[in-house]
Amino acid sequence: MGSRIPSHQLSNGLYVSGRPEQAKERPPTMGSRAVPYTGGDVKKSGELGKMFDIPVSGEGPPSLKHSRPSSSSQHNSGSVRSGPNSGPVPKPGSNSGPVKKTSGPLTPLTPTGLITSGPIGSGPLGSGRARSGQLDPAAAAGAAAGGTSGKAVYGSSVTSLSEEARVGFRVSKAVVWVFLIVVAMGVLVGAFLMAAVKKAVILVAVAAVVAPAVAVVAWNWAWRRRGLLGFVRKYADAELRGAVDGQYVKVTGVVTCGSIPLESSYQKVQRCVYISTELYEYKGWGGKSANPKHRCFSWGCRHSERYMADFYISDFHSGLRALVKAGYGAKVAPFVKPTTAADVTKEKKDLSPSFLRWLAERSLSYDDRVMRLKEGYIKEGSTVSVMGVVRRHDNVLMIVPPPEPISTGCQWRQCLLPTYVEGLIVMCADNQETDVVNV
C-alpha cells in the first residue's frame, strides 16, 4: 500500500511536488523624506546644525521649535527608525529623563561643513584633552624635554658626541723614542764639544740638524686636520652597486633622515641628522675659565651639545640608497663647519631673548662674559661624503664604522706624516644653505 506524495499547483498552472511555502511577513519599509538643499550653509542643514547648537535660519530654538511626538505608525513599525525630532529635548538639570553627559559645547563648524581640529590648547576642549591636529611648537618643545624645559633629550638610539673627532699621527712609538733619543744625544754632544773647543760652530751645526725636524713636527701638528680633510676630498667615490661586503668605501650623495630626526637647540632647524651647539668664552688675563684646560687669551668651550642619528644616503653614481649606522653610540667623526649664531662682546652686552632663554634652560650664567655661540648641522637634503665599511644584511645595504682607525698615509707633497681618525667619517660642504635639495 503506497503513500501519495503531496504536491501543489503554482500560479502559472504547473504542478510541483512538496508542500507550498508559507508566506513570510513583509519587513517594514523605512519612510524617506526629501532633504532640502543647504548650499553649504550649516544653518539650513536642520538636524546637523542643531547637533552643534547652531540656530536654524528663520526658526526658533531647535530643541523647542521642531520637537514633536513620534506618530503611531512609527511606533507600530517595529524596527522603523523614528523621525529626527522624536521628542522634546530635556533641559539640563531637569528630572524629566536621562540626560546625555557631554564635555561642553563642541567647536562650531566651518562654512564648508567640515569638522576640523586645531592646535592643542585651543577651544573649549583644549584643557585636559588631547586632540588630533598640529602640535603647538611650545608644547612640542616641552614634550621633548620631559615637560620641564625646552632642552631636547634623546634616547640611546642617538649618539651623543662628547668631544670632537680625534685626529692623531699614525707613527709607531718606537720611531718617536728613537727620534727623541737622537735629538737629545745631538744636543748633549754639541754642548760638550762647544765647552771643550770653546767654539759655537758645533752647536750651530747641531741646531741646524734638529730645527728642521722640530719644524716638521710642528707643521704636522698644526695641519693634521686640514690634511685629513684633503685626504677625504681626494679619495675616489665608490659605486654602491658594485661594492662588496666588508669593503671600505667613500660615498657622496644626498642625506635623508632616519626614524629619529634631530632639531638644533638654538636656531630650531628641523629634520637634521647631525646637530652641534657650542658655547665659547674668551679668557683674558685673570678672567674666568670656561673649562679646566682653558688658557689665557684664548677661546674655551664652556658648553657643548653634539648629537648624531642613523640616516640614509642616496649615492650619486649608482642611485642606490644605503643606511648609515651613526646612532646607538657608534664612533663617528663628523667634520662640519659651524657658524656663529650669537656673539656677545664688551661693546654689545644686550642679549636677545632667545639667547637668554637658551642660557636659562641650561642653567648657564651670563654675568659680564665675552661669549660666542656656534651652531652646525647637517640638514635633510644636504650633500655629504661618508667613509665607512659596507655591510649587506637581508638585502639591506648599510655603511658602518670601521673596526680599526683609518690612516691617511704619508702625504709627501704637503710634507705631512700619516694621520689617523677613528670611526665613521662624515664630511659636509661648508655652505649648508645652498647645498640643500628638497626631499
GROMACS .gro file of C-alpha atoms in nm:
model
  439
    1MET     CA    1   0.000   0.000   0.000
    2GLY     CA    2   0.183   0.312  -0.126
    3SER     CA    3   0.162   0.662   0.013
    4ARG     CA    4   0.084   0.960  -0.202
    5ILE     CA    5   0.348   1.230  -0.235
    6PRO     CA    6   0.200   1.570  -0.166
    7SER     CA    7   0.208   1.823  -0.448
    8HIS     CA    8   0.072   2.169  -0.520
    9GLN     CA    9   0.000   2.391  -0.818
   10LEU     CA   10   0.194   2.710  -0.893
   11SER     CA   11   0.043   3.033  -1.018
   12ASN     CA   12   0.140   2.951  -1.379
   13GLY     CA   13  -0.051   2.619  -1.375
   14LEU     CA   14   0.235   2.375  -1.320
   15TYR     CA   15   0.220   2.105  -1.054
   16VAL     CA   16   0.528   2.051  -0.839
   17SER     CA   17   0.599   1.812  -0.556
   18GLY     CA   18   0.619   1.925  -0.197
   19ARG     CA   19   0.412   2.143   0.020
   20PRO     CA   20   0.353   2.507  -0.065
   21GLU     CA   21   0.576   2.758   0.114
   22GLN     CA   22   0.426   2.971   0.384
   23ALA     CA   23   0.404   3.338   0.303
   24LYS     CA   24   0.660   3.534   0.503
   25GLU     CA   25   0.577   3.855   0.676
   26ARG     CA   26   0.694   4.151   0.471
   27PRO     CA   27   0.952   4.359   0.657
   28PRO     CA   28   0.850   4.714   0.720
   29THR     CA   29   0.995   4.974   0.489
   30MET     CA   30   1.152   5.293   0.611
   31GLY     CA   31   0.995   5.614   0.512
   32SER     CA   32   1.203   5.869   0.332
   33ARG     CA   33   1.168   6.238   0.325
   34ALA     CA   34   1.307   6.489   0.083
   35VAL     CA   35   1.619   6.659   0.217
   36PRO     CA   36   1.635   7.026   0.131
   37TYR     CA   37   1.942   7.158  -0.043
   38THR     CA   38   2.153   7.360   0.201
   39GLY     CA   39   2.411   7.504  -0.039
   40GLY     CA   40   2.687   7.451   0.220
   41ASP     CA   41   2.512   7.662   0.485
   42VAL     CA   42   2.513   7.485   0.821
   43LYS     CA   43   2.217   7.693   0.945
   44LYS     CA   44   1.996   7.534   0.678
   45SER     CA   45   2.108   7.176   0.745
   46GLY     CA   46   1.840   7.104   1.007
   47GLU     CA   47   1.947   6.827   1.241
   48LEU     CA   48   2.321   6.869   1.172
   49GLY     CA   49   2.307   7.232   1.272
   50LYS     CA   50   2.116   7.151   1.593
   51MET     CA   51   2.387   6.898   1.692
   52PHE     CA   52   2.633   7.186   1.722
   53ASP     CA   53   2.394   7.436   1.884
   54ILE     CA   54   2.361   7.644   1.567
   55PRO     CA   55   2.017   7.810   1.534
   56VAL     CA   56   1.834   7.729   1.213
   57SER     CA   57   1.768   8.035   0.995
   58GLY     CA   58   1.410   8.165   1.022
   59GLU     CA   59   1.320   7.930   1.306
   60GLY     CA   60   1.330   7.924   1.682
   61PRO     CA   61   1.544   7.713   1.913
   62PRO     CA   62   1.584   7.365   1.764
   63SER     CA   63   1.504   7.188   2.088
   64LEU     CA   64   1.159   7.350   2.123
   65LYS     CA   65   1.052   7.454   1.776
   66HIS     CA   66   1.092   7.123   1.595
   67SER     CA   67   1.017   6.879   1.879
   68ARG     CA   68   0.709   6.664   1.825
   69PRO     CA   69   0.597   6.324   1.943
   70SER     CA   70   0.652   6.039   1.706
   71SER     CA   71   0.349   5.916   1.510
   72SER     CA   72   0.159   5.596   1.588
   73SER     CA   73   0.260   5.443   1.259
   74GLN     CA   74   0.624   5.475   1.359
   75HIS     CA   75   0.558   5.312   1.695
   76ASN     CA   76   0.385   5.017   1.530
   77SER     CA   77   0.653   4.960   1.267
   78GLY     CA   78   0.890   4.770   1.497
   79SER     CA   79   1.238   4.842   1.367
   80VAL     CA   80   1.139   5.157   1.186
   81ARG     CA   81   1.357   5.450   1.289
   82SER     CA   82   1.164   5.738   1.435
   83GLY     CA   83   1.187   6.084   1.290
   84PRO     CA   84   1.481   6.315   1.358
   85ASN     CA   85   1.280   6.509   1.615
   86SER     CA   86   1.124   6.224   1.805
   87GLY     CA   87   1.054   6.408   2.128
   88PRO     CA   88   1.133   6.717   2.328
   89VAL     CA   89   1.490   6.762   2.432
   90PRO     CA   90   1.506   6.779   2.812
   91LYS     CA   91   1.674   7.075   2.969
   92PRO     CA   92   1.999   7.014   3.155
   93GLY     CA   93   1.940   6.953   3.525
   94SER     CA   94   1.574   6.853   3.486
   95ASN     CA   95   1.435   6.523   3.611
   96SER     CA   96   1.225   6.454   3.302
   97GLY     CA   97   1.453   6.174   3.182
   98PRO     CA   98   1.810   6.065   3.134
   99VAL     CA   99   2.038   6.339   3.010
  100LYS     CA  100   2.339   6.258   2.793
  101LYS     CA  101   2.655   6.395   2.954
  102THR     CA  102   2.886   6.594   2.734
  103SER     CA  103   3.216   6.764   2.797
  104GLY     CA  104   3.094   7.104   2.681
  105PRO     CA  105   2.985   7.274   2.363
  106LEU     CA  106   3.151   7.141   2.052
  107THR     CA  107   3.355   7.351   1.817
  108PRO     CA  108   3.135   7.529   1.560
  109LEU     CA  109   3.151   7.408   1.206
  110THR     CA  110   3.337   7.592   0.939
  111PRO     CA  111   3.147   7.739   0.642
  112THR     CA  112   3.246   7.434   0.437
  113GLY     CA  113   3.074   7.199   0.683
  114LEU     CA  114   3.395   7.010   0.772
  115ILE     CA  115   3.478   6.920   1.132
  116THR     CA  116   3.844   7.008   1.183
  117SER     CA  117   4.072   7.018   1.485
  118GLY     CA  118   4.310   7.295   1.576
  119PRO     CA  119   4.629   7.306   1.781
  120ILE     CA  120   4.635   7.165   2.131
  121GLY     CA  121   4.507   7.412   2.385
  122SER     CA  122   4.267   7.597   2.156
  123GLY     CA  123   3.892   7.595   2.203
  124PRO     CA  124   3.678   7.473   2.490
  125LEU     CA  125   3.815   7.119   2.462
  126GLY     CA  126   4.177   7.223   2.495
  127SER     CA  127   4.201   7.180   2.871
  128GLY     CA  128   4.300   6.829   2.966
  129ARG     CA  129   4.200   6.658   2.639
  130ALA     CA  130   4.431   6.558   2.356
  131ARG     CA  131   4.301   6.604   2.005
  132SER     CA  132   4.438   6.535   1.664
  133GLY     CA  133   4.595   6.819   1.474
  134GLN     CA  134   4.915   7.014   1.452
  135LEU     CA  135   5.122   7.025   1.766
  136ASP     CA  136   5.191   7.354   1.930
  137PRO     CA  137   5.561   7.445   1.896
  138ALA     CA  138   5.588   7.532   2.265
  139ALA     CA  139   5.417   7.209   2.366
  140ALA     CA  140   5.639   7.008   2.134
  141ALA     CA  141   5.950   7.167   2.283
  142GLY     CA  142   5.828   7.093   2.633
  143ALA     CA  143   5.746   6.736   2.542
  144ALA     CA  144   6.092   6.681   2.400
  145ALA     CA  145   6.245   6.789   2.729
  146GLY     CA  146   6.018   6.587   2.951
  147GLY     CA  147   5.777   6.874   3.004
  148THR     CA  148   6.013   7.084   3.215
  149SER     CA  149   6.224   7.288   2.972
  150GLY     CA  150   6.295   7.338   2.605
  151LYS     CA  151   6.618   7.135   2.608
  152ALA     CA  152   6.580   6.825   2.393
  153VAL     CA  153   6.659   6.489   2.549
  154TYR     CA  154   6.737   6.199   2.316
  155GLY     CA  155   6.748   5.830   2.395
  156SER     CA  156   7.013   5.566   2.339
  157SER     CA  157   6.932   5.549   1.967
  158VAL     CA  158   7.103   5.887   1.917
  159THR     CA  159   7.479   5.910   1.957
  160SER     CA  160   7.597   6.183   2.195
  161LEU     CA  161   7.937   6.311   2.081
  162SER     CA  162   8.114   6.437   2.390
  163GLU     CA  163   8.420   6.571   2.206
  164GLU     CA  164   8.544   6.647   1.858
  165ALA     CA  165   8.695   6.388   1.629
  166ARG     CA  166   9.041   6.284   1.744
  167VAL     CA  167   9.298   6.318   1.466
  168GLY     CA  168   9.644   6.190   1.558
  169PHE     CA  169   9.970   6.078   1.398
  170ARG     CA  170   9.997   5.726   1.270
  171VAL     CA  171  10.360   5.681   1.382
  172SER     CA  172  10.484   5.396   1.594
  173LYS     CA  173  10.612   5.469   1.942
  174ALA     CA  174  10.948   5.313   1.861
  175VAL     CA  175  11.016   5.572   1.590
  176VAL     CA  176  10.918   5.854   1.825
  177TRP     CA  177  11.152   5.732   2.101
  178VAL     CA  178  11.442   5.688   1.857
  179PHE     CA  179  11.391   6.041   1.726
  180LEU     CA  180  11.386   6.189   2.077
  181ILE     CA  181  11.698   5.998   2.180
  182VAL     CA  182  11.889   6.112   1.872
  183VAL     CA  183  11.789   6.475   1.932
  184ALA     CA  184  11.890   6.458   2.300
  185MET     CA  185  12.229   6.298   2.217
  186GLY     CA  186  12.297   6.557   1.949
  187VAL     CA  187  12.231   6.843   2.188
  188LEU     CA  188  12.450   6.689   2.461
  189VAL     CA  189  12.738   6.616   2.225
  190GLY     CA  190  12.718   6.964   2.077
  191ALA     CA  191  12.718   7.127   2.421
  192PHE     CA  192  13.019   6.915   2.531
  193LEU     CA  193  13.221   6.995   2.221
  194MET     CA  194  13.138   7.362   2.248
  195ALA     CA  195  13.265   7.363   2.609
  196ALA     CA  196  13.581   7.175   2.512
  197VAL     CA  197  13.670   7.358   2.193
  198LYS     CA  198  13.507   7.679   2.302
  199LYS     CA  199  13.356   7.744   1.964
  200ALA     CA  200  12.983   7.786   1.892
  201VAL     CA  201  13.013   7.644   1.542
  202ILE     CA  202  12.942   7.290   1.658
  203LEU     CA  203  12.630   7.392   1.848
  204VAL     CA  204  12.506   7.583   1.544
  205ALA     CA  205  12.557   7.273   1.330
  206VAL     CA  206  12.358   7.060   1.574
  207ALA     CA  207  12.079   7.319   1.582
  208ALA     CA  208  12.071   7.321   1.201
  209VAL     CA  209  12.002   6.947   1.207
  210VAL     CA  210  11.746   6.949   1.489
  211ALA     CA  211  11.549   7.260   1.383
  212PRO     CA  212  11.407   7.110   1.059
  213ALA     CA  213  11.287   6.803   1.248
  214VAL     CA  214  11.111   7.020   1.505
  215ALA     CA  215  10.960   7.232   1.226
  216VAL     CA  216  10.822   6.921   1.055
  217VAL     CA  217  10.657   6.804   1.378
  218ALA     CA  218  10.504   7.148   1.442
  219TRP     CA  219  10.380   7.167   1.081
  220ASN     CA  220  10.211   6.830   1.108
  221TRP     CA  221  10.052   6.920   1.440
  222ALA     CA  222   9.905   7.241   1.300
  223TRP     CA  223   9.788   7.096   0.966
  224ARG     CA  224   9.679   6.748   1.072
  225ARG     CA  225   9.306   6.830   1.046
  226ARG     CA  226   9.336   7.002   0.708
  227GLY     CA  227   9.549   6.718   0.581
  228LEU     CA  228   9.279   6.468   0.676
  229LEU     CA  229   9.008   6.673   0.502
  230GLY     CA  230   9.224   6.693   0.191
  231PHE     CA  231   9.268   6.316   0.200
  232VAL     CA  232   8.889   6.268   0.222
  233ARG     CA  233   8.824   6.504  -0.070
  234LYS     CA  234   9.078   6.332  -0.293
  235TYR     CA  235   8.959   5.982  -0.208
  236ALA     CA  236   8.772   5.835  -0.505
  237ASP     CA  237   8.397   5.782  -0.471
  238ALA     CA  238   8.278   5.424  -0.498
  239GLU     CA  239   7.959   5.287  -0.651
  240LEU     CA  240   7.739   5.106  -0.403
  241ARG     CA  241   7.606   4.879  -0.676
  242GLY     CA  242   7.939   4.702  -0.711
  243ALA     CA  243   8.060   4.734  -0.350
  244VAL     CA  244   8.120   4.402  -0.172
  245ASP     CA  245   8.063   4.321   0.192
  246GLY     CA  246   8.347   4.448   0.413
  247GLN     CA  247   8.486   4.697   0.160
  248TYR     CA  248   8.599   5.039   0.282
  249VAL     CA  249   8.434   5.298   0.057
  250LYS     CA  250   8.358   5.665   0.024
  251VAL     CA  251   8.003   5.755  -0.080
  252THR     CA  252   7.881   6.102  -0.176
  253GLY     CA  253   7.512   6.176  -0.202
  254VAL     CA  254   7.201   6.338  -0.061
  255VAL     CA  255   7.104   6.282   0.301
  256THR     CA  256   6.762   6.165   0.422
  257CYS     CA  257   6.657   6.146   0.787
  258GLY     CA  258   6.606   5.812   0.954
  259SER     CA  259   6.343   5.721   1.211
  260ILE     CA  260   6.458   5.992   1.455
  261PRO     CA  261   6.513   6.337   1.301
  262LEU     CA  262   6.707   6.589   1.510
  263GLU     CA  263   6.648   6.959   1.577
  264SER     CA  264   6.912   7.220   1.657
  265SER     CA  265   6.873   7.363   2.005
  266TYR     CA  266   6.915   7.735   1.931
  267GLN     CA  267   6.810   7.808   1.573
  268LYS     CA  268   6.547   7.529   1.581
  269VAL     CA  269   6.649   7.385   1.244
  270GLN     CA  270   6.431   7.077   1.197
  271ARG     CA  271   6.492   6.742   1.027
  272CYS     CA  272   6.866   6.717   1.078
  273VAL     CA  273   7.088   6.411   1.102
  274TYR     CA  274   7.365   6.592   1.292
  275ILE     CA  275   7.347   6.893   1.524
  276SER     CA  276   7.609   7.073   1.731
  277THR     CA  277   7.568   7.375   1.958
  278GLU     CA  278   7.876   7.500   2.142
  279LEU     CA  279   7.918   7.799   2.373
  280TYR     CA  280   8.266   7.953   2.381
  281GLU     CA  281   8.405   8.212   2.623
  282TYR     CA  282   8.711   8.429   2.588
  283LYS     CA  283   8.952   8.442   2.880
  284GLY     CA  284   9.180   8.739   2.923
  285TRP     CA  285   9.439   8.795   3.190
  286GLY     CA  286   9.299   8.661   3.516
  287GLY     CA  287   8.948   8.603   3.379
  288LYS     CA  288   8.714   8.313   3.439
  289SER     CA  289   8.797   7.981   3.278
  290ALA     CA  290   8.540   7.804   3.064
  291ASN     CA  291   8.694   7.462   3.137
  292PRO     CA  292   8.992   7.326   3.332
  293LYS     CA  293   9.213   7.327   3.019
  294HIS     CA  294   9.127   7.685   2.923
  295ARG     CA  295   9.437   7.901   2.876
  296CYS     CA  296   9.461   8.278   2.895
  297PHE     CA  297   9.396   8.493   2.588
  298SER     CA  298   9.209   8.218   2.409
  299TRP     CA  299   8.858   8.085   2.349
  300GLY     CA  300   8.742   7.793   2.560
  301CYS     CA  301   8.438   7.572   2.521
  302ARG     CA  302   8.203   7.611   2.816
  303HIS     CA  303   7.903   7.406   2.699
  304SER     CA  304   7.866   7.158   2.412
  305GLU     CA  305   7.574   6.963   2.264
  306ARG     CA  306   7.653   6.733   1.973
  307TYR     CA  307   7.422   6.456   1.853
  308MET     CA  308   7.402   6.228   1.553
  309ALA     CA  309   7.147   5.964   1.448
  310ASP     CA  310   7.110   5.698   1.180
  311PHE     CA  311   7.037   5.837   0.836
  312TYR     CA  312   7.012   5.739   0.471
  313ILE     CA  313   7.235   5.847   0.185
  314SER     CA  314   7.150   5.821  -0.184
  315ASP     CA  315   7.456   5.752  -0.395
  316PHE     CA  316   7.509   5.994  -0.686
  317HIS     CA  317   7.675   5.732  -0.907
  318SER     CA  318   7.451   5.426  -0.872
  319GLY     CA  319   7.137   5.585  -0.728
  320LEU     CA  320   7.121   5.324  -0.451
  321ARG     CA  321   7.015   5.416  -0.100
  322ALA     CA  322   7.218   5.299   0.198
  323LEU     CA  323   7.158   5.317   0.572
  324VAL     CA  324   7.443   5.487   0.759
  325LYS     CA  325   7.473   5.347   1.111
  326ALA     CA  326   7.576   5.660   1.301
  327GLY     CA  327   7.345   5.617   1.601
  328TYR     CA  328   7.334   5.388   1.904
  329GLY     CA  329   7.672   5.502   2.036
  330ALA     CA  330   7.869   5.443   1.715
  331LYS     CA  331   8.209   5.603   1.670
  332VAL     CA  332   8.157   5.896   1.434
  333ALA     CA  333   8.396   6.170   1.321
  334PRO     CA  334   8.181   6.449   1.174
  335PHE     CA  335   8.355   6.739   1.001
  336VAL     CA  336   8.101   7.019   0.977
  337LYS     CA  337   8.200   7.385   0.985
  338PRO     CA  338   7.980   7.564   1.240
  339THR     CA  339   7.852   7.918   1.203
  340THR     CA  340   7.826   8.190   1.467
  341ALA     CA  341   7.466   8.213   1.588
  342ALA     CA  342   7.517   8.467   1.872
  343ASP     CA  343   7.810   8.691   1.961
  344VAL     CA  344   7.837   8.882   2.290
  345THR     CA  345   8.125   9.129   2.324
  346LYS     CA  346   8.210   9.400   2.574
  347GLU     CA  347   8.056   9.662   2.345
  348LYS     CA  348   7.745   9.452   2.273
  349LYS     CA  349   7.603   9.336   2.606
  350ASP     CA  350   7.233   9.341   2.517
  351LEU     CA  351   7.141   8.974   2.493
  352SER     CA  352   6.850   8.863   2.278
  353PRO     CA  353   6.551   8.696   2.449
  354SER     CA  354   6.614   8.370   2.263
  355PHE     CA  355   6.977   8.360   2.380
  356LEU     CA  356   6.875   8.436   2.738
  357ARG     CA  357   6.615   8.160   2.722
  358TRP     CA  358   6.874   7.918   2.586
  359LEU     CA  359   7.112   8.000   2.873
  360ALA     CA  360   6.837   7.970   3.136
  361GLU     CA  361   6.731   7.628   3.012
  362ARG     CA  362   7.086   7.504   3.071
  363SER     CA  363   7.146   7.693   3.397
  364LEU     CA  364   7.431   7.897   3.247
  365SER     CA  365   7.515   8.242   3.384
  366TYR     CA  366   7.575   8.544   3.163
  367ASP     CA  367   7.743   8.784   3.405
  368ASP     CA  368   7.990   9.011   3.219
  369ARG     CA  369   8.130   8.741   2.990
  370VAL     CA  370   8.252   8.756   2.633
  371MET     CA  371   8.064   8.469   2.471
  372ARG     CA  372   8.015   8.323   2.127
  373LEU     CA  373   7.756   8.061   2.037
  374LYS     CA  374   7.834   7.845   1.735
  375GLU     CA  375   7.594   7.602   1.574
  376GLY     CA  376   7.643   7.348   1.298
  377TYR     CA  377   7.412   7.092   1.146
  378ILE     CA  378   7.356   6.854   0.856
  379LYS     CA  379   7.004   6.908   0.732
  380GLU     CA  380   6.796   6.668   0.531
  381GLY     CA  381   6.873   6.721   0.164
  382SER     CA  382   7.235   6.824   0.219
  383THR     CA  383   7.519   6.674   0.018
  384VAL     CA  384   7.764   6.482   0.234
  385SER     CA  385   8.052   6.238   0.195
  386VAL     CA  386   8.062   5.927   0.413
  387MET     CA  387   8.359   5.693   0.456
  388GLY     CA  388   8.295   5.356   0.616
  389VAL     CA  389   8.265   4.981   0.568
  390VAL     CA  390   7.990   4.827   0.353
  391ARG     CA  391   7.763   4.570   0.517
  392ARG     CA  392   7.490   4.371   0.341
  393HIS     CA  393   7.230   4.200   0.560
  394ASP     CA  394   6.896   4.063   0.433
  395ASN     CA  395   6.903   4.282   0.121
  396VAL     CA  396   6.970   4.589   0.337
  397LEU     CA  397   7.272   4.794   0.234
  398MET     CA  398   7.447   4.962   0.528
  399ILE     CA  399   7.759   5.167   0.592
  400VAL     CA  400   7.906   5.105   0.937
  401PRO     CA  401   8.211   5.242   1.123
  402PRO     CA  402   8.538   5.058   1.053
  403PRO     CA  403   8.673   4.841   1.336
  404GLU     CA  404   9.023   4.994   1.317
  405PRO     CA  405   9.141   5.355   1.283
  406ILE     CA  406   9.191   5.470   0.925
  407SER     CA  407   9.532   5.610   0.827
  408THR     CA  408   9.585   5.868   0.555
  409GLY     CA  409   9.940   5.758   0.478
  410CYS     CA  410  10.229   5.991   0.407
  411GLN     CA  411  10.141   6.296   0.200
  412TRP     CA  412  10.481   6.395   0.066
  413ARG     CA  413  10.365   6.700  -0.128
  414GLN     CA  414  10.217   6.856   0.184
  415CYS     CA  415  10.503   6.725   0.399
  416LEU     CA  416  10.254   6.551   0.626
  417LEU     CA  417  10.309   6.238   0.829
  418PRO     CA  418  10.046   5.960   0.838
  419THR     CA  419   9.745   6.071   1.042
  420TYR     CA  420   9.456   5.859   1.159
  421VAL     CA  421   9.098   5.903   1.273
  422GLU     CA  422   8.862   5.661   1.447
  423GLY     CA  423   8.506   5.589   1.344
  424LEU     CA  424   8.279   5.681   1.059
  425ILE     CA  425   8.392   5.990   0.867
  426VAL     CA  426   8.108   6.227   0.773
  427MET     CA  427   8.200   6.548   0.591
  428CYS     CA  428   7.956   6.815   0.479
  429ALA     CA  429   8.010   7.108   0.246
  430ASP     CA  430   8.100   7.442   0.402
  431ASN     CA  431   7.792   7.617   0.262
  432GLN     CA  432   7.499   7.441   0.427
  433GLU     CA  433   7.222   7.656   0.281
  434THR     CA  434   7.285   7.641  -0.093
  435ASP     CA  435   7.371   7.268  -0.087
  436VAL     CA  436   7.028   7.150   0.028
  437VAL     CA  437   6.800   6.954  -0.203
  438ASN     CA  438   6.429   6.944  -0.122
  439VAL     CA  439   6.335   6.584  -0.045
   0.00000   0.00000   0.00000
